[in-house]
Amino acid sequence: MKAAKGFGNSDVSSSSSKPTKSSKKSLSKKKESVNNKSESVSSDSESDSDGNLVTRVDNDNTESEYDQNQLYIEEERIHPLDRALNEAEAKRERIQLPSMTLERLRELEFPLGLGVKDVVERFLDAQRVSDELLVESVISNRHYLRYRFFTYVTSKIMLLEYQGKQNEAEELIKMRLTAVKTHLEYDIPFKQAVLRAENGLKNAVISENPKDSILSYVNRKPVLELNALWTVTYSALVAWNEKARFEGASAVPRDTVDRIRLCAAVLDDTEEFQAVLAPELKLLQKVIGSKDADRSSFVKGVEDSALQGLGVLIGQLEMYPPKAYGPMVRACLQVLDVILKNDYGNTERLVMEEIPEEALETTNEFVLPQFDSSMPLREQMAKFGMD
């Protein structure tokens, strides 16, 4: 059966979907390649001055600025996943996704609103029973696999290694690697759908009739593809809006913005499209699309499925090019944090272990770019974080 939460889920009853040869390439390309391909915002055109949402899609007919067969992580900011990602790539090991019924998924779900330390301990408890139980637990609780989770795990590993507690550190490293590989394997279908949606939206923007083009794209598409298209379109809206807010109206290409808004309006007004939109996307659509100053009413009484799906979406988008999807990640986090605070009393943000500065000299976990010895470690780590 299919998992019930998160529009990026693959069918957990089948492990037959394998990544293409190109998708199995390393996520950490050389810096030159990343710099050339991960730029996604143009700054030399007319713009929108009315403060409404704008978009990120390129304003020319060139090929996409990063490889259409892959998504990249920028290397200027080393993600806590970096070592685990490289290990998973080097070993070329594939996680065999188990067949899980909906009842089994529900059985292994953790309570909502847990703090990151509690989540880590529950994953470790599962791993101590068996590797298979850990994989099942990761699949059932993918909404917790976000940057904050991996940041805490990595800081804990660094501290344990510094303290000479190698066995405990290795246990965490093993758990983290399994979580990463499961996370990546499970999200392959959605990542590929996002890439197709980017092409579909871009083709609509450069076409003579964007409305007809976008309607043609969505015609008879599976639910996953439609949710991916919404994600690409609204991520673009949020990214361009953020660019206009910080760099001024002249940084936004007005013609492109108008065309993407037209595509977005078509999606908003198409009943068939709205009917299959995931709960978390319906929530975001209300919050992001509202012009009301007070949006608090939208985050009251949020269903569990929407909260779980929002966590899954954040974990997925954090792995995509940050200039294109980072603004949407921040928007999602704002919504998620309000819900967690109001409904569960959880006010956690970025949680890390206190690590002595000298630990950085011996750790293999990750390196902080442009190291500044005058800045406390916690501040340096947070500086390069998504949240």
Coordinates of C-alpha atoms in Angstrom, one line a residue:
M1 CA 0.0 0.0 0.0
K2 CA 1.1 3.6 -0.4
A3 CA 2.2 5.7 2.5
A4 CA -0.5 8.1 3.5
K5 CA 1.5 11.2 4.3
G6 CA 3.6 13.5 2.1
F7 CA 3.1 14.0 -1.6
G8 CA 6.7 12.9 -2.3
N9 CA 6.1 9.3 -1.1
S10 CA 6.9 6.5 -3.4
D11 CA 5.0 3.3 -3.3
V12 CA 6.5 1.5 -0.3
S13 CA 5.1 -1.8 -1.4
S14 CA 7.5 -1.7 -4.4
S15 CA 11.2 -1.2 -4.5
S16 CA 11.5 -1.4 -8.3
S17 CA 11.9 2.3 -9.0
K18 CA 15.6 2.7 -9.4
P19 CA 17.4 6.0 -10.0
T20 CA 18.7 6.7 -13.5
K21 CA 22.4 6.5 -14.2
S22 CA 22.6 10.2 -14.0
S23 CA 20.7 10.4 -10.7
K24 CA 23.2 8.1 -9.1
K25 CA 26.0 10.5 -9.6
S26 CA 27.4 12.3 -6.6
L27 CA 25.3 15.0 -5.1
S28 CA 28.5 16.9 -4.2
K29 CA 30.0 18.0 -7.5
K30 CA 33.1 20.1 -7.8
K31 CA 32.6 23.6 -6.7
E32 CA 33.0 25.0 -10.2
S33 CA 30.2 22.8 -11.5
V34 CA 27.9 23.7 -8.7
N35 CA 28.5 27.4 -9.1
N36 CA 27.8 27.2 -12.8
K37 CA 24.7 25.1 -12.5
S38 CA 22.9 26.0 -9.2
E39 CA 22.2 29.7 -9.9
S40 CA 18.5 30.1 -10.4
V41 CA 17.7 33.8 -10.0
S42 CA 18.2 36.4 -12.7
S43 CA 18.8 40.0 -11.7
D44 CA 18.8 42.1 -14.8
S45 CA 15.3 43.0 -15.9
E46 CA 12.1 44.8 -15.2
S47 CA 10.2 44.0 -12.1
D48 CA 7.0 43.9 -10.2
S49 CA 6.4 46.8 -7.8
D50 CA 3.1 45.9 -6.3
G51 CA 4.5 43.6 -3.6
N52 CA 2.6 40.5 -4.7
L53 CA 4.2 37.1 -5.0
V54 CA 6.6 36.7 -7.8
T55 CA 8.5 33.8 -9.3
R56 CA 12.0 32.4 -9.9
V57 CA 11.8 31.0 -13.5
D58 CA 14.4 32.1 -15.9
N59 CA 13.5 34.8 -18.4
D60 CA 15.1 33.4 -21.5
N61 CA 15.0 30.4 -23.7
T62 CA 18.3 28.8 -22.6
E63 CA 18.7 25.4 -21.0
S64 CA 18.0 25.2 -17.2
E65 CA 21.0 26.6 -15.3
Y66 CA 21.6 23.3 -13.5
D67 CA 21.6 19.8 -14.9
Q68 CA 18.1 18.6 -15.8
N69 CA 18.9 15.1 -14.6
Q70 CA 20.1 16.0 -11.1
L71 CA 19.6 18.3 -8.2
Y72 CA 22.6 19.7 -6.4
I73 CA 23.6 20.9 -3.0
E74 CA 25.7 24.1 -3.1
E75 CA 29.2 23.5 -1.6
E76 CA 29.7 27.0 -0.2
R77 CA 27.7 25.8 2.8
I78 CA 28.6 22.3 3.9
H79 CA 25.5 20.5 4.9
P80 CA 25.7 18.2 8.0
L81 CA 24.5 15.5 5.5
D82 CA 27.7 15.9 3.5
R83 CA 29.8 13.1 5.0
A84 CA 26.8 10.7 5.1
L85 CA 25.9 11.6 1.5
N86 CA 29.4 11.0 0.3
E87 CA 29.6 7.7 2.2
A88 CA 26.3 6.5 0.7
E89 CA 27.5 7.5 -2.8
A90 CA 30.9 5.9 -2.4
K91 CA 29.5 2.6 -1.2
R92 CA 26.9 2.6 -3.9
E93 CA 24.6 0.7 -1.5
R94 CA 20.9 0.8 -2.1
I95 CA 18.3 0.6 0.6
Q96 CA 15.7 -2.0 -0.2
L97 CA 12.5 -0.3 0.7
P98 CA 10.3 -2.8 2.6
S99 CA 6.7 -3.5 1.9
M100 CA 4.6 -1.8 4.5
T101 CA 0.9 -1.7 5.1
L102 CA -0.9 1.4 6.2
E103 CA -1.4 -0.2 9.6
R104 CA 2.3 -0.8 9.9
L105 CA 3.1 2.7 9.0
R106 CA 0.7 4.0 11.7
E107 CA 2.0 1.6 14.2
L108 CA 5.6 2.9 13.9
E109 CA 4.7 6.6 13.8
F110 CA 6.2 8.7 16.6
P111 CA 4.0 11.2 18.4
L112 CA 3.8 14.6 16.6
G113 CA 5.6 17.6 18.1
L114 CA 8.6 15.7 19.5
G115 CA 11.9 17.4 20.1
V116 CA 14.9 16.4 18.0
K117 CA 16.6 14.6 20.9
D118 CA 13.6 12.4 21.5
V119 CA 13.5 11.6 17.8
V120 CA 17.1 10.6 17.7
E121 CA 16.7 8.3 20.7
R122 CA 13.7 6.6 19.2
F123 CA 15.6 5.9 16.0
L124 CA 18.5 4.5 18.0
D125 CA 16.1 2.3 19.9
A126 CA 14.8 0.9 16.6
Q127 CA 18.3 0.3 15.3
R128 CA 19.2 -1.6 18.4
V129 CA 16.4 -4.0 17.6
S130 CA 17.3 -4.4 13.9
D131 CA 18.4 -2.5 10.9
E132 CA 15.1 -3.4 9.2
L133 CA 13.1 -1.8 12.0
L134 CA 15.2 1.3 11.7
V135 CA 14.4 1.6 8.0
E136 CA 10.7 1.1 8.7
S137 CA 10.8 3.7 11.4
V138 CA 12.5 6.2 9.1
I139 CA 9.9 5.7 6.4
S140 CA 7.1 6.1 9.0
N141 CA 8.6 9.3 10.4
R142 CA 10.1 11.0 7.4
H143 CA 8.6 14.3 8.5
Y144 CA 11.3 14.5 11.2
L145 CA 14.2 14.1 8.8
R146 CA 15.0 17.7 8.3
Y147 CA 18.1 19.9 8.5
R148 CA 17.6 20.4 12.2
F149 CA 17.6 16.7 12.9
F150 CA 20.8 16.1 10.9
T151 CA 22.5 19.1 12.5
Y152 CA 21.9 17.8 16.0
V153 CA 23.0 14.3 15.1
T154 CA 26.2 15.6 13.5
S155 CA 27.0 17.8 16.5
K156 CA 26.4 14.9 18.8
I157 CA 28.8 12.7 16.8
M158 CA 31.4 15.4 16.9
L159 CA 31.1 15.7 20.7
L160 CA 31.3 11.9 21.2
E161 CA 34.3 11.5 19.0
Y162 CA 36.0 14.4 20.9
Q163 CA 35.2 12.7 24.2
G164 CA 36.7 9.4 22.9
K165 CA 33.3 7.6 23.0
Q166 CA 33.8 6.0 19.6
N167 CA 31.3 3.2 20.0
E168 CA 28.5 5.6 20.7
A169 CA 29.6 7.8 17.9
E170 CA 29.7 4.9 15.5
E171 CA 26.1 3.9 16.5
L172 CA 25.0 7.4 15.6
I173 CA 26.9 7.5 12.4
K174 CA 25.3 4.2 11.3
M175 CA 21.9 5.5 12.2
R176 CA 22.4 8.7 10.3
L177 CA 23.7 6.9 7.2
T178 CA 20.7 4.6 7.1
A179 CA 18.4 7.6 7.6
V180 CA 20.1 9.4 4.7
K181 CA 20.0 6.5 2.3
T182 CA 16.4 5.7 3.1
H183 CA 15.5 9.4 2.7
L184 CA 17.2 9.7 -0.7
E185 CA 15.8 6.4 -2.0
Y186 CA 12.3 7.1 -1.0
D187 CA 12.3 10.6 -2.5
I188 CA 13.7 9.6 -6.0
P189 CA 10.2 9.7 -7.6
F190 CA 9.4 13.2 -6.3
K191 CA 12.8 14.6 -7.2
Q192 CA 12.4 13.4 -10.8
A193 CA 8.9 14.8 -10.9
V194 CA 10.2 18.2 -9.7
L195 CA 12.7 18.2 -12.6
R196 CA 10.0 17.5 -15.1
A197 CA 7.8 20.1 -13.5
E198 CA 10.6 22.7 -13.9
N199 CA 10.8 22.0 -17.6
G200 CA 7.0 22.1 -17.9
L201 CA 6.7 25.4 -16.2
K202 CA 9.6 26.9 -18.1
N203 CA 8.1 25.8 -21.4
A204 CA 4.9 27.4 -20.4
V205 CA 6.6 30.7 -19.6
I206 CA 8.4 30.9 -22.9
S207 CA 5.4 29.7 -25.0
E208 CA 3.1 32.1 -26.9
N209 CA 0.2 30.9 -24.8
P210 CA 1.2 30.1 -21.2
K211 CA -2.3 29.2 -20.2
D212 CA -2.8 26.6 -22.9
S213 CA 0.7 25.3 -22.3
I214 CA 0.3 24.7 -18.6
L215 CA -3.1 23.1 -19.1
S216 CA -1.6 20.8 -21.6
Y217 CA 1.2 19.8 -19.2
V218 CA -1.2 18.9 -16.4
N219 CA -3.6 17.0 -18.6
R220 CA -3.8 13.4 -17.4
K221 CA -0.8 13.7 -15.2
P222 CA -0.5 11.5 -12.0
V223 CA -1.0 13.1 -8.6
L224 CA 2.7 13.1 -7.9
E225 CA 3.5 15.2 -11.0
L226 CA 0.7 17.7 -10.2
N227 CA 2.0 18.2 -6.7
A228 CA 5.5 18.6 -8.0
L229 CA 4.3 21.3 -10.4
W230 CA 2.6 23.2 -7.6
T231 CA 5.8 23.0 -5.5
V232 CA 7.9 24.3 -8.4
T233 CA 5.5 27.1 -9.2
Y234 CA 5.0 28.4 -5.7
S235 CA 8.7 28.0 -4.8
A236 CA 9.4 30.2 -7.7
L237 CA 6.8 32.7 -6.5
V238 CA 8.3 32.8 -3.0
A239 CA 11.9 33.0 -4.3
W240 CA 11.2 36.0 -6.6
N241 CA 9.2 37.7 -3.9
E242 CA 12.1 37.4 -1.5
K243 CA 14.5 38.7 -4.1
A244 CA 12.4 41.7 -4.7
R245 CA 12.1 42.4 -1.0
F246 CA 15.8 42.4 -0.4
E247 CA 17.2 43.6 -3.7
G248 CA 14.5 45.9 -4.9
A249 CA 11.8 45.8 -7.7
S250 CA 14.4 46.2 -10.5
A251 CA 15.8 42.7 -9.7
V252 CA 12.7 41.0 -10.8
P253 CA 11.8 40.4 -14.5
R254 CA 8.2 41.6 -14.9
D255 CA 7.3 39.8 -18.1
T256 CA 8.4 36.5 -16.6
V257 CA 6.6 37.2 -13.4
D258 CA 3.4 38.0 -15.2
R259 CA 3.6 34.8 -17.2
I260 CA 4.2 32.6 -14.1
R261 CA 1.4 34.3 -12.2
L262 CA -0.8 33.4 -15.1
C263 CA 0.2 29.8 -14.8
A264 CA -0.3 29.8 -11.1
A265 CA -3.7 31.3 -11.5
V266 CA -4.6 28.5 -13.9
L267 CA -3.6 25.9 -11.4
D268 CA -5.5 27.7 -8.6
D269 CA -8.7 27.8 -10.7
T270 CA -8.6 24.3 -12.1
E271 CA -10.8 22.2 -9.9
E272 CA -9.3 18.9 -11.0
F273 CA -5.9 20.1 -10.0
Q274 CA -7.0 21.5 -6.6
A275 CA -8.9 18.3 -5.8
V276 CA -5.6 16.2 -5.8
L277 CA -3.4 18.8 -4.0
A278 CA -1.8 17.4 -0.9
P279 CA -3.1 18.7 2.4
E280 CA 0.2 20.6 3.2
L281 CA 0.2 22.3 -0.2
K282 CA -3.4 23.4 0.3
L283 CA -2.3 24.9 3.7
L284 CA 0.7 26.7 2.1
Q285 CA -1.5 28.0 -0.7
K286 CA -3.7 29.7 1.8
V287 CA -0.9 31.2 3.8
I288 CA 1.4 32.2 0.9
G289 CA -1.4 33.5 -1.3
S290 CA -3.2 35.5 1.3
K291 CA -2.7 39.3 1.3
D292 CA -4.1 39.6 4.9
A293 CA -1.6 40.8 7.4
D294 CA -2.9 38.3 10.0
R295 CA -2.6 34.8 8.7
S296 CA -2.8 33.1 12.0
S297 CA -6.2 31.7 11.3
F298 CA -4.8 29.4 8.6
V299 CA -2.6 27.5 11.0
K300 CA -5.3 26.7 13.5
G301 CA -6.8 23.2 13.6
V302 CA -4.3 21.8 11.0
E303 CA -4.7 18.1 10.3
D304 CA -2.0 15.7 11.3
S305 CA -1.6 14.7 7.6
A306 CA -0.8 18.3 6.7
L307 CA 1.7 18.7 9.5
Q308 CA 3.5 15.5 8.6
G309 CA 3.4 16.4 4.9
L310 CA 4.9 19.8 5.7
G311 CA 7.8 18.2 7.5
V312 CA 8.4 15.9 4.6
L313 CA 8.3 18.7 2.1
I314 CA 10.8 20.7 4.1
G315 CA 13.2 17.7 4.2
Q316 CA 12.9 17.3 0.5
L317 CA 13.3 21.0 -0.5
E318 CA 16.4 21.4 1.8
M319 CA 18.2 19.0 -0.5
Y320 CA 17.5 21.1 -3.6
P321 CA 19.3 24.2 -4.9
P322 CA 19.0 26.7 -2.0
K323 CA 18.7 29.8 -4.1
A324 CA 15.7 28.3 -5.9
Y325 CA 14.0 26.5 -3.0
G326 CA 15.6 28.0 0.1
P327 CA 12.9 30.8 0.4
M328 CA 10.1 28.2 0.3
V329 CA 11.9 26.2 3.0
R330 CA 12.0 29.3 5.2
A331 CA 8.3 30.0 4.5
C332 CA 7.4 26.4 5.3
L333 CA 9.5 26.5 8.5
Q334 CA 7.7 29.6 9.7
V335 CA 4.3 27.9 9.3
L336 CA 5.6 24.7 10.9
D337 CA 7.1 26.5 13.9
V338 CA 3.9 28.3 14.6
I339 CA 1.9 25.1 14.5
L340 CA 4.4 23.2 16.7
K341 CA 4.4 26.1 19.2
N342 CA 0.6 26.5 19.3
D343 CA -0.4 22.9 19.2
Y344 CA 2.5 21.1 21.0
G345 CA 4.3 23.7 22.9
N346 CA 7.5 22.9 21.0
T347 CA 9.6 26.0 20.5
E348 CA 12.8 24.3 19.3
R349 CA 14.8 25.7 16.5
L350 CA 18.4 24.7 15.8
V351 CA 19.5 22.4 18.6
M352 CA 23.2 21.4 18.9
E353 CA 25.5 20.0 21.4
E354 CA 28.1 22.3 23.0
I355 CA 31.3 21.4 21.2
P356 CA 34.7 22.7 22.3
E357 CA 36.5 24.7 19.5
E358 CA 39.4 22.3 19.5
A359 CA 37.1 19.4 18.5
L360 CA 37.0 20.9 15.1
E361 CA 40.6 20.1 14.6
T362 CA 40.0 16.3 14.9
T363 CA 36.5 15.8 13.5
N364 CA 35.8 14.3 10.1
E365 CA 32.1 15.3 10.2
F366 CA 32.0 18.6 8.3
V367 CA 34.1 21.7 7.8
L368 CA 32.6 25.2 8.3
P369 CA 33.5 27.5 5.4
Q370 CA 35.3 30.7 6.1
F371 CA 36.1 29.7 9.7
D372 CA 36.0 32.7 12.0
S373 CA 37.7 31.9 15.3
S374 CA 36.1 35.0 16.9
M375 CA 32.6 33.7 16.3
P376 CA 31.3 31.0 18.8
L377 CA 30.9 27.6 17.2
R378 CA 27.1 27.5 17.7
E379 CA 26.7 30.8 15.8
Q380 CA 29.0 29.6 13.0
M381 CA 27.0 26.4 12.5
A382 CA 23.7 28.3 12.6
K383 CA 25.1 30.8 10.1
F384 CA 25.4 28.1 7.5
G385 CA 22.1 26.4 8.4
M386 CA 18.8 26.6 6.6
D387 CA 17.1 27.8 9.8

